[in-house]
């Protein structure tokens, strides 16, 4: 219902099966894993950062923490 107010209700996909891993999500969407994006959120004190990256890439917390300093 929330996304209807923004005209985005058709952009949200819900699955009965799990899509917790890159491979599962790619299988559910019938795409290659490189087409899956990860959204990572980091919080430090009153600051936060949201990162969207290719699912095949990895993030290390120490390098992300330095972004808040």
PDB file as gemmi writes it, atoms N, CA and C in Angstrom:
CRYST1    1.000    1.000    1.000  90.00  90.00  90.00 P 1                      
ATOM      1  N   UNK A   1       0.816  -1.205   0.000  1.00  0.00           N  
ATOM      2  CA  UNK A   1       0.000   0.000   0.000  1.00  0.00           C  
ATOM      3  C   UNK A   1       0.860   1.270   0.000  1.00  0.00           C  
ATOM      4  N   UNK A   2       1.959   1.220   0.743  1.00  0.00           N  
ATOM      5  CA  UNK A   2       2.836   2.391   0.837  1.00  0.00           C  
ATOM      6  C   UNK A   2       3.315   2.840  -0.536  1.00  0.00           C  
ATOM      7  N   UNK A   3       3.748   1.905  -1.355  1.00  0.00           N  
ATOM      8  CA  UNK A   3       4.312   2.244  -2.662  1.00  0.00           C  
ATOM      9  C   UNK A   3       3.262   2.706  -3.665  1.00  0.00           C  
ATOM     10  N   UNK A   4       1.997   2.388  -3.446  1.00  0.00           N  
ATOM     11  CA  UNK A   4       0.938   2.860  -4.348  1.00  0.00           C  
ATOM     12  C   UNK A   4       0.890   4.376  -4.377  1.00  0.00           C  
ATOM     13  N   UNK A   5       1.150   5.000  -3.237  1.00  0.00           N  
ATOM     14  CA  UNK A   5       1.159   6.460  -3.158  1.00  0.00           C  
ATOM     15  C   UNK A   5       2.211   7.105  -4.037  1.00  0.00           C  
ATOM     16  N   UNK A   6       3.200   6.332  -4.429  1.00  0.00           N  
ATOM     17  CA  UNK A   6       4.274   6.826  -5.280  1.00  0.00           C  
ATOM     18  C   UNK A   6       4.210   6.247  -6.690  1.00  0.00           C  
ATOM     19  N   UNK A   7       3.147   5.475  -6.963  1.00  0.00           N  
ATOM     20  CA  UNK A   7       3.004   4.853  -8.277  1.00  0.00           C  
ATOM     21  C   UNK A   7       4.068   3.792  -8.544  1.00  0.00           C  
ATOM     22  N   UNK A   8       4.542   3.143  -7.484  1.00  0.00           N  
ATOM     23  CA  UNK A   8       5.623   2.170  -7.621  1.00  0.00           C  
ATOM     24  C   UNK A   8       5.215   0.758  -7.228  1.00  0.00           C  
ATOM     25  N   UNK A   9       3.945   0.515  -7.043  1.00  0.00           N  
ATOM     26  CA  UNK A   9       3.518  -0.804  -6.561  1.00  0.00           C  
ATOM     27  C   UNK A   9       3.900  -1.944  -7.495  1.00  0.00           C  
ATOM     28  N   UNK A  10       4.038  -1.657  -8.778  1.00  0.00           N  
ATOM     29  CA  UNK A  10       4.407  -2.708  -9.729  1.00  0.00           C  
ATOM     30  C   UNK A  10       5.911  -2.965  -9.782  1.00  0.00           C  
ATOM     31  N   UNK A  11       6.699  -2.191  -9.044  1.00  0.00           N  
ATOM     32  CA  UNK A  11       8.154  -2.352  -9.034  1.00  0.00           C  
ATOM     33  C   UNK A  11       8.632  -3.257  -7.896  1.00  0.00           C  
ATOM     34  N   UNK A  12       7.752  -3.619  -6.991  1.00  0.00           N  
ATOM     35  CA  UNK A  12       8.100  -4.458  -5.854  1.00  0.00           C  
ATOM     36  C   UNK A  12       7.715  -5.897  -6.164  1.00  0.00           C  
ATOM     37  N   UNK A  13       8.686  -6.798  -6.039  1.00  0.00           N  
ATOM     38  CA  UNK A  13       8.441  -8.207  -6.317  1.00  0.00           C  
ATOM     39  C   UNK A  13       8.517  -9.003  -5.018  1.00  0.00           C  
ATOM     40  N   UNK A  14       7.489  -9.755  -4.738  1.00  0.00           N  
ATOM     41  CA  UNK A  14       7.463 -10.624  -3.566  1.00  0.00           C  
ATOM     42  C   UNK A  14       7.431 -12.066  -4.043  1.00  0.00           C  
ATOM     43  N   UNK A  15       8.199 -12.905  -3.390  1.00  0.00           N  
ATOM     44  CA  UNK A  15       8.298 -14.306  -3.782  1.00  0.00           C  
ATOM     45  C   UNK A  15       7.836 -15.199  -2.647  1.00  0.00           C  
ATOM     46  N   UNK A  16       7.178 -16.286  -2.995  1.00  0.00           N  
ATOM     47  CA  UNK A  16       6.816 -17.302  -2.011  1.00  0.00           C  
ATOM     48  C   UNK A  16       8.079 -18.018  -1.531  1.00  0.00           C  
ATOM     49  N   UNK A  17       9.008 -18.248  -2.462  1.00  0.00           N  
ATOM     50  CA  UNK A  17      10.251 -18.925  -2.150  1.00  0.00           C  
ATOM     51  C   UNK A  17      11.292 -17.903  -1.701  1.00  0.00           C  
ATOM     52  N   UNK A  18      12.319 -18.389  -1.029  1.00  0.00           N  
ATOM     53  CA  UNK A  18      13.390 -17.512  -0.571  1.00  0.00           C  
ATOM     54  C   UNK A  18      14.178 -16.944  -1.747  1.00  0.00           C  
ATOM     55  N   UNK A  19      14.610 -15.706  -1.610  1.00  0.00           N  
ATOM     56  CA  UNK A  19      15.522 -15.080  -2.576  1.00  0.00           C  
ATOM     57  C   UNK A  19      16.677 -14.443  -1.798  1.00  0.00           C  
ATOM     58  N   UNK A  20      17.056 -15.101  -0.703  1.00  0.00           N  
ATOM     59  CA  UNK A  20      18.039 -14.559   0.227  1.00  0.00           C  
ATOM     60  C   UNK A  20      19.453 -14.490  -0.329  1.00  0.00           C  
ATOM     61  N   UNK A  21      19.807 -15.359  -1.238  1.00  0.00           N  
ATOM     62  CA  UNK A  21      21.155 -15.321  -1.806  1.00  0.00           C  
ATOM     63  C   UNK A  21      21.100 -14.787  -3.230  1.00  0.00           C  
ATOM     64  N   UNK A  22      22.246 -14.395  -3.722  1.00  0.00           N  
ATOM     65  CA  UNK A  22      22.343 -13.904  -5.099  1.00  0.00           C  
ATOM     66  C   UNK A  22      21.837 -14.976  -6.070  1.00  0.00           C  
ATOM     67  N   UNK A  23      22.286 -16.202  -5.837  1.00  0.00           N  
ATOM     68  CA  UNK A  23      21.899 -17.291  -6.738  1.00  0.00           C  
ATOM     69  C   UNK A  23      20.392 -17.524  -6.705  1.00  0.00           C  
ATOM     70  N   UNK A  24      19.799 -17.505  -5.514  1.00  0.00           N  
ATOM     71  CA  UNK A  24      18.348 -17.707  -5.390  1.00  0.00           C  
ATOM     72  C   UNK A  24      17.579 -16.588  -6.077  1.00  0.00           C  
ATOM     73  N   UNK A  25      18.010 -15.343  -5.845  1.00  0.00           N  
ATOM     74  CA  UNK A  25      17.332 -14.200  -6.457  1.00  0.00           C  
ATOM     75  C   UNK A  25      17.425 -14.262  -7.979  1.00  0.00           C  
ATOM     76  N   UNK A  26      18.610 -14.601  -8.484  1.00  0.00           N  
ATOM     77  CA  UNK A  26      18.793 -14.697  -9.936  1.00  0.00           C  
ATOM     78  C   UNK A  26      17.899 -15.787 -10.513  1.00  0.00           C  
ATOM     79  N   UNK A  27      17.812 -16.900  -9.806  1.00  0.00           N  
ATOM     80  CA  UNK A  27      16.956 -17.994 -10.271  1.00  0.00           C  
ATOM     81  C   UNK A  27      15.487 -17.575 -10.291  1.00  0.00           C  
ATOM     82  N   UNK A  28      15.034 -16.908  -9.239  1.00  0.00           N  
ATOM     83  CA  UNK A  28      13.629 -16.478  -9.160  1.00  0.00           C  
ATOM     84  C   UNK A  28      13.290 -15.502 -10.285  1.00  0.00           C  
ATOM     85  N   UNK A  29      14.237 -14.621 -10.596  1.00  0.00           N  
ATOM     86  CA  UNK A  29      14.005 -13.598 -11.623  1.00  0.00           C  
ATOM     87  C   UNK A  29      14.399 -14.055 -13.017  1.00  0.00           C  
ATOM     88  N   UNK A  30      14.998 -15.231 -13.109  1.00  0.00           N  
ATOM     89  CA  UNK A  30      15.456 -15.789 -14.375  1.00  0.00           C  
ATOM     90  C   UNK A  30      16.444 -14.859 -15.081  1.00  0.00           C  
ATOM     91  N   UNK A  31      17.446 -14.427 -14.315  1.00  0.00           N  
ATOM     92  CA  UNK A  31      18.527 -13.599 -14.841  1.00  0.00           C  
ATOM     93  C   UNK A  31      19.853 -14.178 -14.357  1.00  0.00           C  
ATOM     94  N   UNK A  32      20.954 -13.683 -14.902  1.00  0.00           N  
ATOM     95  CA  UNK A  32      22.262 -14.113 -14.425  1.00  0.00           C  
ATOM     96  C   UNK A  32      22.570 -13.379 -13.116  1.00  0.00           C  
ATOM     97  N   UNK A  33      23.378 -13.963 -12.231  1.00  0.00           N  
ATOM     98  CA  UNK A  33      23.682 -13.333 -10.939  1.00  0.00           C  
ATOM     99  C   UNK A  33      24.235 -11.906 -11.043  1.00  0.00           C  
ATOM    100  N   UNK A  34      24.947 -11.595 -12.112  1.00  0.00           N  
ATOM    101  CA  UNK A  34      25.506 -10.243 -12.273  1.00  0.00           C  
ATOM    102  C   UNK A  34      24.422  -9.174 -12.413  1.00  0.00           C  
ATOM    103  N   UNK A  35      23.165  -9.566 -12.669  1.00  0.00           N  
ATOM    104  CA  UNK A  35      22.063  -8.609 -12.800  1.00  0.00           C  
ATOM    105  C   UNK A  35      21.396  -8.295 -11.454  1.00  0.00           C  
ATOM    106  N   UNK A  36      21.846  -8.937 -10.390  1.00  0.00           N  
ATOM    107  CA  UNK A  36      21.267  -8.742  -9.066  1.00  0.00           C  
ATOM    108  C   UNK A  36      22.056  -7.671  -8.325  1.00  0.00           C  
ATOM    109  N   UNK A  37      21.367  -6.749  -7.694  1.00  0.00           N  
ATOM    110  CA  UNK A  37      22.014  -5.702  -6.895  1.00  0.00           C  
ATOM    111  C   UNK A  37      21.795  -5.988  -5.416  1.00  0.00           C  
ATOM    112  N   UNK A  38      22.772  -5.615  -4.605  1.00  0.00           N  
ATOM    113  CA  UNK A  38      22.682  -5.729  -3.156  1.00  0.00           C  
ATOM    114  C   UNK A  38      22.500  -4.337  -2.589  1.00  0.00           C  
ATOM    115  N   UNK A  39      21.678  -4.225  -1.585  1.00  0.00           N  
ATOM    116  CA  UNK A  39      21.557  -2.975  -0.845  1.00  0.00           C  
ATOM    117  C   UNK A  39      22.086  -3.232   0.552  1.00  0.00           C  
ATOM    118  N   UNK A  40      23.100  -2.479   0.928  1.00  0.00           N  
ATOM    119  CA  UNK A  40      23.725  -2.625   2.233  1.00  0.00           C  
ATOM    120  C   UNK A  40      23.517  -1.334   3.010  1.00  0.00           C  
ATOM    121  N   UNK A  41      23.221  -1.452   4.282  1.00  0.00           N  
ATOM    122  CA  UNK A  41      23.083  -0.247   5.094  1.00  0.00           C  
ATOM    123  C   UNK A  41      24.071  -0.306   6.246  1.00  0.00           C  
ATOM    124  N   UNK A  42      24.691   0.826   6.521  1.00  0.00           N  
ATOM    125  CA  UNK A  42      25.665   0.950   7.588  1.00  0.00           C  
ATOM    126  C   UNK A  42      25.256   2.127   8.456  1.00  0.00           C  
ATOM    127  N   UNK A  43      25.405   1.969   9.767  1.00  0.00           N  
ATOM    128  CA  UNK A  43      25.036   3.036  10.696  1.00  0.00           C  
ATOM    129  C   UNK A  43      26.161   3.226  11.696  1.00  0.00           C  
ATOM    130  N   UNK A  44      26.467   4.474  11.972  1.00  0.00           N  
ATOM    131  CA  UNK A  44      27.473   4.821  12.960  1.00  0.00           C  
ATOM    132  C   UNK A  44      26.997   6.080  13.669  1.00  0.00           C  
ATOM    133  N   UNK A  45      26.630   5.950  14.917  1.00  0.00           N  
ATOM    134  CA  UNK A  45      26.113   7.105  15.657  1.00  0.00           C  
ATOM    135  C   UNK A  45      24.862   7.632  14.995  1.00  0.00           C  
ATOM    136  N   UNK A  46      24.866   8.919  14.638  1.00  0.00           N  
ATOM    137  CA  UNK A  46      23.712   9.543  13.986  1.00  0.00           C  
ATOM    138  C   UNK A  46      23.811   9.520  12.464  1.00  0.00           C  
ATOM    139  N   UNK A  47      24.874   8.921  11.944  1.00  0.00           N  
ATOM    140  CA  UNK A  47      25.072   8.881  10.499  1.00  0.00           C  
ATOM    141  C   UNK A  47      24.722   7.511   9.952  1.00  0.00           C  
ATOM    142  N   UNK A  48      24.274   7.491   8.720  1.00  0.00           N  
ATOM    143  CA  UNK A  48      24.019   6.216   8.065  1.00  0.00           C  
ATOM    144  C   UNK A  48      24.373   6.343   6.590  1.00  0.00           C  
ATOM    145  N   UNK A  49      24.616   5.185   5.988  1.00  0.00           N  
ATOM    146  CA  UNK A  49      24.977   5.150   4.582  1.00  0.00           C  
ATOM    147  C   UNK A  49      24.266   3.963   3.955  1.00  0.00           C  
ATOM    148  N   UNK A  50      23.695   4.168   2.801  1.00  0.00           N  
ATOM    149  CA  UNK A  50      23.047   3.115   2.034  1.00  0.00           C  
ATOM    150  C   UNK A  50      23.858   2.924   0.760  1.00  0.00           C  
ATOM    151  N   UNK A  51      24.292   1.696   0.513  1.00  0.00           N  
ATOM    152  CA  UNK A  51      25.133   1.389  -0.636  1.00  0.00           C  
ATOM    153  C   UNK A  51      24.417   0.363  -1.497  1.00  0.00           C  
ATOM    154  N   UNK A  52      24.298   0.653  -2.771  1.00  0.00           N  
ATOM    155  CA  UNK A  52      23.747  -0.313  -3.731  1.00  0.00           C  
ATOM    156  C   UNK A  52      24.899  -0.714  -4.633  1.00  0.00           C  
ATOM    157  N   UNK A  53      25.146  -2.007  -4.709  1.00  0.00           N  
ATOM    158  CA  UNK A  53      26.295  -2.494  -5.462  1.00  0.00           C  
ATOM    159  C   UNK A  53      25.932  -3.779  -6.200  1.00  0.00           C  
ATOM    160  N   UNK A  54      26.779  -4.174  -7.108  1.00  0.00           N  
ATOM    161  CA  UNK A  54      26.599  -5.455  -7.776  1.00  0.00           C  
ATOM    162  C   UNK A  54      26.648  -6.553  -6.725  1.00  0.00           C  
ATOM    163  N   UNK A  55      25.804  -7.512  -6.857  1.00  0.00           N  
ATOM    164  CA  UNK A  55      25.757  -8.601  -5.879  1.00  0.00           C  
ATOM    165  C   UNK A  55      27.014  -9.442  -5.910  1.00  0.00           C  
ATOM    166  N   UNK A  56      27.772  -9.378  -6.970  1.00  0.00           N  
ATOM    167  CA  UNK A  56      28.984 -10.188  -7.054  1.00  0.00           C  
ATOM    168  C   UNK A  56      30.162  -9.514  -6.365  1.00  0.00           C  
ATOM    169  N   UNK A  57      29.992  -8.288  -5.896  1.00  0.00           N  
ATOM    170  CA  UNK A  57      31.047  -7.578  -5.181  1.00  0.00           C  
ATOM    171  C   UNK A  57      30.868  -7.768  -3.685  1.00  0.00           C  
ATOM    172  N   UNK A  58      31.946  -7.607  -2.929  1.00  0.00           N  
ATOM    173  CA  UNK A  58      31.882  -7.741  -1.479  1.00  0.00           C  
ATOM    174  C   UNK A  58      32.269  -6.417  -0.841  1.00  0.00           C  
ATOM    175  N   UNK A  59      31.748  -6.198   0.361  1.00  0.00           N  
ATOM    176  CA  UNK A  59      32.078  -4.997   1.124  1.00  0.00           C  
ATOM    177  C   UNK A  59      32.766  -5.416   2.415  1.00  0.00           C  
ATOM    178  N   UNK A  60      33.740  -4.632   2.836  1.00  0.00           N  
ATOM    179  CA  UNK A  60      34.377  -4.908   4.115  1.00  0.00           C  
ATOM    180  C   UNK A  60      33.996  -3.799   5.076  1.00  0.00           C  
ATOM    181  N   UNK A  61      33.588  -4.175   6.250  1.00  0.00           N  
ATOM    182  CA  UNK A  61      33.141  -3.186   7.232  1.00  0.00           C  
ATOM    183  C   UNK A  61      34.216  -2.151   7.567  1.00  0.00           C  
ATOM    184  N   UNK A  62      35.509  -2.518   7.757  1.00  0.00           N  
ATOM    185  CA  UNK A  62      36.498  -1.477   8.085  1.00  0.00           C  
ATOM    186  C   UNK A  62      36.546  -0.357   7.069  1.00  0.00           C  
ATOM    187  N   UNK A  63      36.503  -0.675   5.775  1.00  0.00           N  
ATOM    188  CA  UNK A  63      36.552   0.383   4.775  1.00  0.00           C  
ATOM    189  C   UNK A  63      35.268   1.215   4.801  1.00  0.00           C  
ATOM    190  N   UNK A  64      34.148   0.588   5.100  1.00  0.00           N  
ATOM    191  CA  UNK A  64      32.879   1.326   5.185  1.00  0.00           C  
ATOM    192  C   UNK A  64      32.872   2.222   6.404  1.00  0.00           C  
ATOM    193  N   UNK A  65      33.428   1.746   7.498  1.00  0.00           N  
ATOM    194  CA  UNK A  65      33.468   2.562   8.726  1.00  0.00           C  
ATOM    195  C   UNK A  65      34.284   3.827   8.508  1.00  0.00           C  
ATOM    196  N   UNK A  66      35.354   3.732   7.737  1.00  0.00           N  
ATOM    197  CA  UNK A  66      36.178   4.917   7.486  1.00  0.00           C  
ATOM    198  C   UNK A  66      35.393   6.015   6.787  1.00  0.00           C  
ATOM    199  N   UNK A  67      34.345   5.653   6.055  1.00  0.00           N  
ATOM    200  CA  UNK A  67      33.532   6.646   5.355  1.00  0.00           C  
ATOM    201  C   UNK A  67      32.822   7.575   6.322  1.00  0.00           C  
ATOM    202  N   UNK A  68      32.581   7.118   7.560  1.00  0.00           N  
ATOM    203  CA  UNK A  68      31.863   7.931   8.540  1.00  0.00           C  
ATOM    204  C   UNK A  68      32.784   8.870   9.311  1.00  0.00           C  
ATOM    205  N   UNK A  69      34.091   8.681   9.205  1.00  0.00           N  
ATOM    206  CA  UNK A  69      35.020   9.486   9.987  1.00  0.00           C  
ATOM    207  C   UNK A  69      35.341  10.789   9.308  1.00  0.00           C  
TER     208      UNK A  69                                                      
END                                                                             
